[in-house]
């Protein structure tokens, strides 16, 4: 039997309470530890479900179901932590930093960083893997150039999540069409009208800012680069061999091997290079994979960057993800998210409003549930019958949830994506460096794509209608089609069915 949904005001209660506690913790106390506010939100949502007649066991099942679905992402976090530790010990990250400082110029660095991360993420199919490996090296190069960390992080996030959004190897790129009933390659093609302009806008801004920062002298003492490169050359055996772990992971990705085994192969390769090329002991490599690399070179910039990695460095993020995922699972199982989405659907009057609402709902779900998978899956399931009833292709919906879900995930600090970016790039937000949260507005490609998508929806551009073949596919798959006879359509124009 279908459960009765809570009222809108009741459904909003745990959401608004949690957001209020998060704001209190972050902005009033200046303490970036969102774990407890999210845990309180989880408890309040569960209590609400029990008071409405659900059993705790049923709610618990919903909580752990969402956590179970997201376990591959947690596994990636663990492996990326191991990669960071072993690749630093292997000289992979130091080599990338060395040649980056040698070959790149500060004026083009931000644009180059975005392009490089986009290419790697497109190849690997994982934004997290890109951020934790190439992204970490780019943070070192940016620090050497004296570029503020938040600018470098913004460029990295723009490129990495662009690749994750359109890579056929990405889990989110496959999830969005799966929940909306579309083909993955049609889905990728339909995202190009928003993705390409967003990337061009971001690229232009990074190029302009790069030259302006140089002219204003905002990059600090560039002569200090020679000190960093000299120390890296003295500390590590650089060259082609340290790059082999990264090349191995890229090759495995191009051969369409699963991301998790491919990344772990990079850990093993990094450990072998550390032992046989850098002269590290096996036990030391185990320690680097577990607790992170440790070094004292006497150069503060190098020490700050290279003392990183290890499984333990990811535990803060993993614990946050577990609580946030549990909160999202409780909201879904108690019907709170579904009630909110139903209330939105009942109020939309035009296709532009529907498309904007789908993007906004995916973003809001990201905001309160902390999980990009829920932000794609739940609105995708809930909105699909409405799009079919309106006579529009659900490709519009798959693009909407991808942009509100995948692209906005890294811009929310307590979301799984945002928490990972902050930890993997060493932004130090937990230590009080709140200015590094400026990477959020500076990740231009992530937030401009949804804005462009909304403009298309309002104007009707790049908003495909359902074809006869689509309708036959809906009928064959027995998909739900919302009956809009009792819906106040306003300016909505239905496409006649055939």
PDB file of C-alpha atoms in Angstrom, residues 19-289:
ATOM      1  CA  UNK A  19      19.523  24.230   7.514  1.00  0.00           C
ATOM      2  CA  UNK A  20      19.090  26.607  10.449  1.00  0.00           C
ATOM      3  CA  UNK A  21      21.452  24.561  12.631  1.00  0.00           C
ATOM      4  CA  UNK A  22      23.983  24.394   9.809  1.00  0.00           C
ATOM      5  CA  UNK A  23      23.843  28.172   9.426  1.00  0.00           C
ATOM      6  CA  UNK A  24      24.267  28.625  13.194  1.00  0.00           C
ATOM      7  CA  UNK A  25      27.269  26.300  13.297  1.00  0.00           C
ATOM      8  CA  UNK A  26      29.003  27.802  10.276  1.00  0.00           C
ATOM      9  CA  UNK A  27      28.200  31.509  10.342  1.00  0.00           C
ATOM     10  CA  UNK A  28      27.601  32.250  14.037  1.00  0.00           C
ATOM     11  CA  UNK A  29      30.073  29.918  15.706  1.00  0.00           C
ATOM     12  CA  UNK A  30      32.505  29.937  12.751  1.00  0.00           C
ATOM     13  CA  UNK A  31      32.914  26.182  13.130  1.00  0.00           C
ATOM     14  CA  UNK A  32      32.867  24.159   9.936  1.00  0.00           C
ATOM     15  CA  UNK A  33      31.817  20.801  11.355  1.00  0.00           C
ATOM     16  CA  UNK A  34      28.351  20.071   9.941  1.00  0.00           C
ATOM     17  CA  UNK A  35      28.172  16.557  11.388  1.00  0.00           C
ATOM     18  CA  UNK A  36      26.074  17.312  14.486  1.00  0.00           C
ATOM     19  CA  UNK A  37      23.458  19.525  12.771  1.00  0.00           C
ATOM     20  CA  UNK A  38      22.972  16.789  10.152  1.00  0.00           C
ATOM     21  CA  UNK A  39      22.772  14.118  12.869  1.00  0.00           C
ATOM     22  CA  UNK A  40      20.096  16.166  14.681  1.00  0.00           C
ATOM     23  CA  UNK A  41      18.231  16.497  11.388  1.00  0.00           C
ATOM     24  CA  UNK A  42      18.386  12.732  10.936  1.00  0.00           C
ATOM     25  CA  UNK A  43      17.013  12.207  14.457  1.00  0.00           C
ATOM     26  CA  UNK A  44      14.193  14.741  14.006  1.00  0.00           C
ATOM     27  CA  UNK A  45      13.189  13.208  10.664  1.00  0.00           C
ATOM     28  CA  UNK A  46      13.145   9.721  12.170  1.00  0.00           C
ATOM     29  CA  UNK A  47      11.057  10.925  15.127  1.00  0.00           C
ATOM     30  CA  UNK A  48       8.630  12.547  12.699  1.00  0.00           C
ATOM     31  CA  UNK A  49       8.245   9.242  10.867  1.00  0.00           C
ATOM     32  CA  UNK A  50       7.633   7.322  14.092  1.00  0.00           C
ATOM     33  CA  UNK A  51       5.029   9.843  15.256  1.00  0.00           C
ATOM     34  CA  UNK A  52       3.241   9.390  11.923  1.00  0.00           C
ATOM     35  CA  UNK A  53       2.972   5.639  12.405  1.00  0.00           C
ATOM     36  CA  UNK A  54       6.130   4.279  10.778  1.00  0.00           C
ATOM     37  CA  UNK A  55       8.314   1.838  12.641  1.00  0.00           C
ATOM     38  CA  UNK A  56      11.899   2.608  13.517  1.00  0.00           C
ATOM     39  CA  UNK A  57      12.992  -0.549  11.704  1.00  0.00           C
ATOM     40  CA  UNK A  58      11.365   0.693   8.494  1.00  0.00           C
ATOM     41  CA  UNK A  59      13.046   4.106   8.785  1.00  0.00           C
ATOM     42  CA  UNK A  60      16.358   2.449   9.630  1.00  0.00           C
ATOM     43  CA  UNK A  61      16.046   0.323   6.523  1.00  0.00           C
ATOM     44  CA  UNK A  62      15.609   3.482   4.433  1.00  0.00           C
ATOM     45  CA  UNK A  63      18.657   5.082   6.062  1.00  0.00           C
ATOM     46  CA  UNK A  64      20.925   2.114   5.459  1.00  0.00           C
ATOM     47  CA  UNK A  65      19.550   1.538   1.958  1.00  0.00           C
ATOM     48  CA  UNK A  66      20.819   4.946   0.820  1.00  0.00           C
ATOM     49  CA  UNK A  67      24.154   4.364   2.574  1.00  0.00           C
ATOM     50  CA  UNK A  68      24.423   0.978   0.867  1.00  0.00           C
ATOM     51  CA  UNK A  69      23.738   2.468  -2.570  1.00  0.00           C
ATOM     52  CA  UNK A  70      26.500   5.026  -1.997  1.00  0.00           C
ATOM     53  CA  UNK A  71      29.093   2.545  -0.722  1.00  0.00           C
ATOM     54  CA  UNK A  72      31.010   2.599  -4.060  1.00  0.00           C
ATOM     55  CA  UNK A  73      31.579   6.331  -3.536  1.00  0.00           C
ATOM     56  CA  UNK A  74      32.840   5.728  -0.010  1.00  0.00           C
ATOM     57  CA  UNK A  75      35.161   3.060  -1.380  1.00  0.00           C
ATOM     58  CA  UNK A  76      36.507   5.550  -3.920  1.00  0.00           C
ATOM     59  CA  UNK A  77      37.236   7.964  -1.051  1.00  0.00           C
ATOM     60  CA  UNK A  78      39.292   5.325   0.739  1.00  0.00           C
ATOM     61  CA  UNK A  79      41.251   4.393  -2.381  1.00  0.00           C
ATOM     62  CA  UNK A  80      41.853   8.043  -3.320  1.00  0.00           C
ATOM     63  CA  UNK A  81      43.278   8.634   0.162  1.00  0.00           C
ATOM     64  CA  UNK A  82      45.681   5.748  -0.441  1.00  0.00           C
ATOM     65  CA  UNK A  83      46.549   7.094  -3.900  1.00  0.00           C
ATOM     66  CA  UNK A  84      47.440  10.530  -2.556  1.00  0.00           C
ATOM     67  CA  UNK A  85      49.794   9.062   0.061  1.00  0.00           C
ATOM     68  CA  UNK A  86      51.523   6.584  -2.252  1.00  0.00           C
ATOM     69  CA  UNK A  87      51.726   8.888  -5.272  1.00  0.00           C
ATOM     70  CA  UNK A  88      53.472  11.557  -3.210  1.00  0.00           C
ATOM     71  CA  UNK A  89      55.931   8.930  -1.935  1.00  0.00           C
ATOM     72  CA  UNK A  90      56.415   7.639  -5.488  1.00  0.00           C
ATOM     73  CA  UNK A  91      57.245  11.133  -6.704  1.00  0.00           C
ATOM     74  CA  UNK A  92      54.212  11.216  -9.020  1.00  0.00           C
ATOM     75  CA  UNK A  93      52.675  14.323  -7.496  1.00  0.00           C
ATOM     76  CA  UNK A  94      56.069  16.068  -6.981  1.00  0.00           C
ATOM     77  CA  UNK A  95      56.987  15.356 -10.629  1.00  0.00           C
ATOM     78  CA  UNK A  96      53.714  16.838 -11.866  1.00  0.00           C
ATOM     79  CA  UNK A  97      54.271  19.899  -9.678  1.00  0.00           C
ATOM     80  CA  UNK A  98      57.877  20.249 -10.840  1.00  0.00           C
ATOM     81  CA  UNK A  99      57.108  20.158 -14.543  1.00  0.00           C
ATOM     82  CA  UNK A 100      53.989  22.225 -14.079  1.00  0.00           C
ATOM     83  CA  UNK A 101      56.017  25.001 -12.466  1.00  0.00           C
ATOM     84  CA  UNK A 102      58.661  24.651 -15.161  1.00  0.00           C
ATOM     85  CA  UNK A 103      56.462  24.495 -18.256  1.00  0.00           C
ATOM     86  CA  UNK A 104      53.374  26.529 -17.348  1.00  0.00           C
ATOM     87  CA  UNK A 105      53.175  30.266 -16.848  1.00  0.00           C
ATOM     88  CA  UNK A 106      51.072  31.874 -14.114  1.00  0.00           C
ATOM     89  CA  UNK A 107      48.959  33.814 -16.606  1.00  0.00           C
ATOM     90  CA  UNK A 108      47.562  30.687 -18.304  1.00  0.00           C
ATOM     91  CA  UNK A 109      47.635  28.394 -15.291  1.00  0.00           C
ATOM     92  CA  UNK A 110      43.955  28.602 -14.286  1.00  0.00           C
ATOM     93  CA  UNK A 111      42.717  27.933 -17.819  1.00  0.00           C
ATOM     94  CA  UNK A 112      45.213  25.088 -18.258  1.00  0.00           C
ATOM     95  CA  UNK A 113      44.186  23.578 -14.920  1.00  0.00           C
ATOM     96  CA  UNK A 114      40.523  23.522 -15.919  1.00  0.00           C
ATOM     97  CA  UNK A 115      41.253  21.959 -19.325  1.00  0.00           C
ATOM     98  CA  UNK A 116      43.575  19.318 -17.858  1.00  0.00           C
ATOM     99  CA  UNK A 117      41.066  18.294 -15.188  1.00  0.00           C
ATOM    100  CA  UNK A 118      38.284  18.143 -17.781  1.00  0.00           C
ATOM    101  CA  UNK A 119      40.305  15.821 -20.024  1.00  0.00           C
ATOM    102  CA  UNK A 120      41.379  13.545 -17.170  1.00  0.00           C
ATOM    103  CA  UNK A 121      37.885  13.387 -15.669  1.00  0.00           C
ATOM    104  CA  UNK A 122      36.376  12.626 -19.062  1.00  0.00           C
ATOM    105  CA  UNK A 123      38.874   9.780 -19.450  1.00  0.00           C
ATOM    106  CA  UNK A 124      38.530   8.376 -15.922  1.00  0.00           C
ATOM    107  CA  UNK A 125      34.804   8.951 -15.529  1.00  0.00           C
ATOM    108  CA  UNK A 126      35.328  10.172 -11.963  1.00  0.00           C
ATOM    109  CA  UNK A 127      35.554  13.739 -10.744  1.00  0.00           C
ATOM    110  CA  UNK A 128      36.691  12.576  -7.315  1.00  0.00           C
ATOM    111  CA  UNK A 129      39.593  10.576  -8.711  1.00  0.00           C
ATOM    112  CA  UNK A 130      40.623  13.588 -10.785  1.00  0.00           C
ATOM    113  CA  UNK A 131      40.418  16.014  -7.862  1.00  0.00           C
ATOM    114  CA  UNK A 132      42.384  13.705  -5.554  1.00  0.00           C
ATOM    115  CA  UNK A 133      45.239  13.087  -7.996  1.00  0.00           C
ATOM    116  CA  UNK A 134      45.774  15.679 -10.734  1.00  0.00           C
ATOM    117  CA  UNK A 135      43.898  18.267  -8.680  1.00  0.00           C
ATOM    118  CA  UNK A 136      46.281  17.894  -5.748  1.00  0.00           C
ATOM    119  CA  UNK A 137      49.292  18.411  -8.035  1.00  0.00           C
ATOM    120  CA  UNK A 138      47.674  21.490  -9.534  1.00  0.00           C
ATOM    121  CA  UNK A 139      47.148  22.939  -6.050  1.00  0.00           C
ATOM    122  CA  UNK A 140      50.909  22.666  -5.579  1.00  0.00           C
ATOM    123  CA  UNK A 141      51.627  24.387  -8.873  1.00  0.00           C
ATOM    124  CA  UNK A 142      49.162  27.158  -8.044  1.00  0.00           C
ATOM    125  CA  UNK A 143      50.788  27.629  -4.632  1.00  0.00           C
ATOM    126  CA  UNK A 144      54.169  27.890  -6.338  1.00  0.00           C
ATOM    127  CA  UNK A 145      52.832  30.631  -8.591  1.00  0.00           C
ATOM    128  CA  UNK A 146      51.345  32.396  -5.567  1.00  0.00           C
ATOM    129  CA  UNK A 147      47.801  32.063  -6.896  1.00  0.00           C
ATOM    130  CA  UNK A 148      45.189  31.966  -4.095  1.00  0.00           C
ATOM    131  CA  UNK A 149      44.060  28.432  -3.288  1.00  0.00           C
ATOM    132  CA  UNK A 150      40.397  29.241  -3.878  1.00  0.00           C
ATOM    133  CA  UNK A 151      41.072  30.321  -7.476  1.00  0.00           C
ATOM    134  CA  UNK A 152      42.991  27.127  -8.220  1.00  0.00           C
ATOM    135  CA  UNK A 153      40.322  24.999  -6.533  1.00  0.00           C
ATOM    136  CA  UNK A 154      37.585  26.726  -8.536  1.00  0.00           C
ATOM    137  CA  UNK A 155      39.327  25.901 -11.820  1.00  0.00           C
ATOM    138  CA  UNK A 156      39.948  22.295 -10.738  1.00  0.00           C
ATOM    139  CA  UNK A 157      36.322  21.766  -9.721  1.00  0.00           C
ATOM    140  CA  UNK A 158      35.042  23.338 -12.949  1.00  0.00           C
ATOM    141  CA  UNK A 159      37.076  20.957 -15.078  1.00  0.00           C
ATOM    142  CA  UNK A 160      36.746  17.807 -12.997  1.00  0.00           C
ATOM    143  CA  UNK A 161      32.973  17.897 -12.625  1.00  0.00           C
ATOM    144  CA  UNK A 162      32.513  18.894 -16.275  1.00  0.00           C
ATOM    145  CA  UNK A 163      34.218  15.629 -17.247  1.00  0.00           C
ATOM    146  CA  UNK A 164      32.186  13.658 -14.724  1.00  0.00           C
ATOM    147  CA  UNK A 165      28.988  15.160 -16.119  1.00  0.00           C
ATOM    148  CA  UNK A 166      29.481  14.003 -19.721  1.00  0.00           C
ATOM    149  CA  UNK A 167      31.738  10.950 -19.425  1.00  0.00           C
ATOM    150  CA  UNK A 168      29.977   7.706 -20.432  1.00  0.00           C
ATOM    151  CA  UNK A 169      32.117   6.013 -17.756  1.00  0.00           C
ATOM    152  CA  UNK A 170      30.661   8.172 -14.967  1.00  0.00           C
ATOM    153  CA  UNK A 171      28.121   6.695 -12.576  1.00  0.00           C
ATOM    154  CA  UNK A 172      26.061   9.898 -12.402  1.00  0.00           C
ATOM    155  CA  UNK A 173      26.050  10.229 -16.197  1.00  0.00           C
ATOM    156  CA  UNK A 174      24.522   6.758 -16.363  1.00  0.00           C
ATOM    157  CA  UNK A 175      22.202   7.257 -13.380  1.00  0.00           C
ATOM    158  CA  UNK A 176      20.412  10.340 -14.771  1.00  0.00           C
ATOM    159  CA  UNK A 177      19.176   8.695 -17.999  1.00  0.00           C
ATOM    160  CA  UNK A 178      18.428   5.461 -16.142  1.00  0.00           C
ATOM    161  CA  UNK A 179      15.941   7.080 -13.739  1.00  0.00           C
ATOM    162  CA  UNK A 180      14.340   9.204 -16.480  1.00  0.00           C
ATOM    163  CA  UNK A 181      14.078   6.448 -19.105  1.00  0.00           C
ATOM    164  CA  UNK A 182      16.472   7.846 -21.717  1.00  0.00           C
ATOM    165  CA  UNK A 183      19.579   6.628 -23.541  1.00  0.00           C
ATOM    166  CA  UNK A 184      22.946   7.591 -22.050  1.00  0.00           C
ATOM    167  CA  UNK A 185      24.442   8.801 -25.337  1.00  0.00           C
ATOM    168  CA  UNK A 186      21.308  10.811 -26.210  1.00  0.00           C
ATOM    169  CA  UNK A 187      21.565  12.240 -22.706  1.00  0.00           C
ATOM    170  CA  UNK A 188      25.195  13.281 -23.251  1.00  0.00           C
ATOM    171  CA  UNK A 189      24.394  14.915 -26.596  1.00  0.00           C
ATOM    172  CA  UNK A 190      21.481  16.816 -25.074  1.00  0.00           C
ATOM    173  CA  UNK A 191      23.756  18.260 -22.367  1.00  0.00           C
ATOM    174  CA  UNK A 192      26.132  19.852 -24.882  1.00  0.00           C
ATOM    175  CA  UNK A 193      24.036  23.037 -25.433  1.00  0.00           C
ATOM    176  CA  UNK A 194      24.548  23.962 -21.769  1.00  0.00           C
ATOM    177  CA  UNK A 195      27.921  22.309 -21.151  1.00  0.00           C
ATOM    178  CA  UNK A 196      29.874  23.891 -24.016  1.00  0.00           C
ATOM    179  CA  UNK A 197      28.811  27.519 -23.333  1.00  0.00           C
ATOM    180  CA  UNK A 198      29.429  27.057 -19.587  1.00  0.00           C
ATOM    181  CA  UNK A 199      32.943  25.758 -20.216  1.00  0.00           C
ATOM    182  CA  UNK A 200      33.704  28.560 -22.685  1.00  0.00           C
ATOM    183  CA  UNK A 201      32.489  31.173 -20.184  1.00  0.00           C
ATOM    184  CA  UNK A 202      34.635  29.645 -17.438  1.00  0.00           C
ATOM    185  CA  UNK A 203      37.663  29.358 -19.737  1.00  0.00           C
ATOM    186  CA  UNK A 204      37.369  33.001 -20.775  1.00  0.00           C
ATOM    187  CA  UNK A 205      37.136  34.157 -17.156  1.00  0.00           C
ATOM    188  CA  UNK A 206      40.155  32.105 -16.098  1.00  0.00           C
ATOM    189  CA  UNK A 207      42.249  33.445 -18.985  1.00  0.00           C
ATOM    190  CA  UNK A 208      41.303  37.058 -18.239  1.00  0.00           C
ATOM    191  CA  UNK A 209      41.808  36.664 -14.489  1.00  0.00           C
ATOM    192  CA  UNK A 210      45.172  34.987 -15.040  1.00  0.00           C
ATOM    193  CA  UNK A 211      46.534  37.963 -16.955  1.00  0.00           C
ATOM    194  CA  UNK A 212      44.940  40.509 -14.620  1.00  0.00           C
ATOM    195  CA  UNK A 213      46.410  38.794 -11.544  1.00  0.00           C
ATOM    196  CA  UNK A 214      49.857  38.899 -13.108  1.00  0.00           C
ATOM    197  CA  UNK A 215      49.508  42.566 -14.007  1.00  0.00           C
ATOM    198  CA  UNK A 216      48.336  43.413 -10.507  1.00  0.00           C
ATOM    199  CA  UNK A 217      51.204  41.483  -8.958  1.00  0.00           C
ATOM    200  CA  UNK A 218      48.735  39.319  -7.066  1.00  0.00           C
ATOM    201  CA  UNK A 219      50.751  36.158  -7.657  1.00  0.00           C
ATOM    202  CA  UNK A 220      53.389  37.071  -5.150  1.00  0.00           C
ATOM    203  CA  UNK A 221      57.116  36.349  -5.517  1.00  0.00           C
ATOM    204  CA  UNK A 222      57.411  34.229  -8.650  1.00  0.00           C
ATOM    205  CA  UNK A 223      61.163  33.967  -8.030  1.00  0.00           C
ATOM    206  CA  UNK A 224      60.323  31.602  -5.183  1.00  0.00           C
ATOM    207  CA  UNK A 225      59.361  28.990  -7.788  1.00  0.00           C
ATOM    208  CA  UNK A 226      63.030  28.174  -8.322  1.00  0.00           C
ATOM    209  CA  UNK A 227      63.401  27.347  -4.631  1.00  0.00           C
ATOM    210  CA  UNK A 228      60.428  24.972  -4.781  1.00  0.00           C
ATOM    211  CA  UNK A 229      61.598  23.189  -7.943  1.00  0.00           C
ATOM    212  CA  UNK A 230      65.140  22.875  -6.615  1.00  0.00           C
ATOM    213  CA  UNK A 231      63.903  21.342  -3.355  1.00  0.00           C
ATOM    214  CA  UNK A 232      61.632  18.902  -5.197  1.00  0.00           C
ATOM    215  CA  UNK A 233      64.513  17.859  -7.440  1.00  0.00           C
ATOM    216  CA  UNK A 234      66.735  17.325  -4.405  1.00  0.00           C
ATOM    217  CA  UNK A 235      64.139  15.385  -2.383  1.00  0.00           C
ATOM    218  CA  UNK A 236      62.678  13.101  -5.062  1.00  0.00           C
ATOM    219  CA  UNK A 237      63.998  11.151  -8.031  1.00  0.00           C
ATOM    220  CA  UNK A 238      61.968  12.825 -10.753  1.00  0.00           C
ATOM    221  CA  UNK A 239      61.489  11.780 -14.367  1.00  0.00           C
ATOM    222  CA  UNK A 240      59.245   9.512 -16.411  1.00  0.00           C
ATOM    223  CA  UNK A 241      59.135   6.550 -14.004  1.00  0.00           C
ATOM    224  CA  UNK A 242      57.179   8.410 -11.263  1.00  0.00           C
ATOM    225  CA  UNK A 243      54.504   9.200 -13.864  1.00  0.00           C
ATOM    226  CA  UNK A 244      53.864   5.509 -14.596  1.00  0.00           C
ATOM    227  CA  UNK A 245      51.148   5.087 -11.877  1.00  0.00           C
ATOM    228  CA  UNK A 246      49.133   7.967 -13.371  1.00  0.00           C
ATOM    229  CA  UNK A 247      49.611   6.649 -16.914  1.00  0.00           C
ATOM    230  CA  UNK A 248      48.478   3.192 -15.774  1.00  0.00           C
ATOM    231  CA  UNK A 249      45.217   4.545 -14.318  1.00  0.00           C
ATOM    232  CA  UNK A 250      44.511   6.555 -17.469  1.00  0.00           C
ATOM    233  CA  UNK A 251      45.174   3.529 -19.690  1.00  0.00           C
ATOM    234  CA  UNK A 252      42.860   1.330 -17.617  1.00  0.00           C
ATOM    235  CA  UNK A 253      40.165   3.995 -17.876  1.00  0.00           C
ATOM    236  CA  UNK A 254      40.559   4.191 -21.648  1.00  0.00           C
ATOM    237  CA  UNK A 255      40.196   0.402 -21.745  1.00  0.00           C
ATOM    238  CA  UNK A 256      36.855   0.913 -19.925  1.00  0.00           C
ATOM    239  CA  UNK A 257      37.929  -0.934 -16.807  1.00  0.00           C
ATOM    240  CA  UNK A 258      35.872  -0.265 -13.634  1.00  0.00           C
ATOM    241  CA  UNK A 259      37.017   2.871 -11.770  1.00  0.00           C
ATOM    242  CA  UNK A 260      37.598   1.304  -8.344  1.00  0.00           C
ATOM    243  CA  UNK A 261      39.974  -1.520  -9.450  1.00  0.00           C
ATOM    244  CA  UNK A 262      41.703   0.928 -11.805  1.00  0.00           C
ATOM    245  CA  UNK A 263      42.336   3.386  -8.972  1.00  0.00           C
ATOM    246  CA  UNK A 264      43.557   0.626  -6.674  1.00  0.00           C
ATOM    247  CA  UNK A 265      45.963  -0.507  -9.408  1.00  0.00           C
ATOM    248  CA  UNK A 266      47.302   3.046  -9.224  1.00  0.00           C
ATOM    249  CA  UNK A 267      47.873   2.567  -5.479  1.00  0.00           C
ATOM    250  CA  UNK A 268      49.852  -0.630  -6.075  1.00  0.00           C
ATOM    251  CA  UNK A 269      51.861   0.958  -8.887  1.00  0.00           C
ATOM    252  CA  UNK A 270      52.584   3.983  -6.717  1.00  0.00           C
ATOM    253  CA  UNK A 271      53.795   1.770  -3.906  1.00  0.00           C
ATOM    254  CA  UNK A 272      56.113  -0.176  -6.226  1.00  0.00           C
ATOM    255  CA  UNK A 273      57.618   3.013  -7.669  1.00  0.00           C
ATOM    256  CA  UNK A 274      58.102   4.387  -4.146  1.00  0.00           C
ATOM    257  CA  UNK A 275      60.019   1.254  -3.125  1.00  0.00           C
ATOM    258  CA  UNK A 276      62.104   0.595  -6.236  1.00  0.00           C
ATOM    259  CA  UNK A 277      62.605   4.145  -7.575  1.00  0.00           C
ATOM    260  CA  UNK A 278      62.458   6.399  -4.528  1.00  0.00           C
ATOM    261  CA  UNK A 279      64.075   3.916  -2.126  1.00  0.00           C
ATOM    262  CA  UNK A 280      61.239   3.848   0.402  1.00  0.00           C
ATOM    263  CA  UNK A 281      60.761   0.849   2.685  1.00  0.00           C
ATOM    264  CA  UNK A 282      57.698  -1.355   2.282  1.00  0.00           C
ATOM    265  CA  UNK A 283      56.498  -0.589   5.808  1.00  0.00           C
ATOM    266  CA  UNK A 284      56.840   3.148   5.116  1.00  0.00           C
ATOM    267  CA  UNK A 285      54.674   2.774   2.001  1.00  0.00           C
ATOM    268  CA  UNK A 286      52.018   0.998   4.091  1.00  0.00           C
ATOM    269  CA  UNK A 287      52.173   3.889   6.572  1.00  0.00           C
ATOM    270  CA  UNK A 288      51.819   6.467   3.781  1.00  0.00           C
ATOM    271  CA  UNK A 289      48.745   4.671   2.422  1.00  0.00           C
TER     272      UNK A 289
END
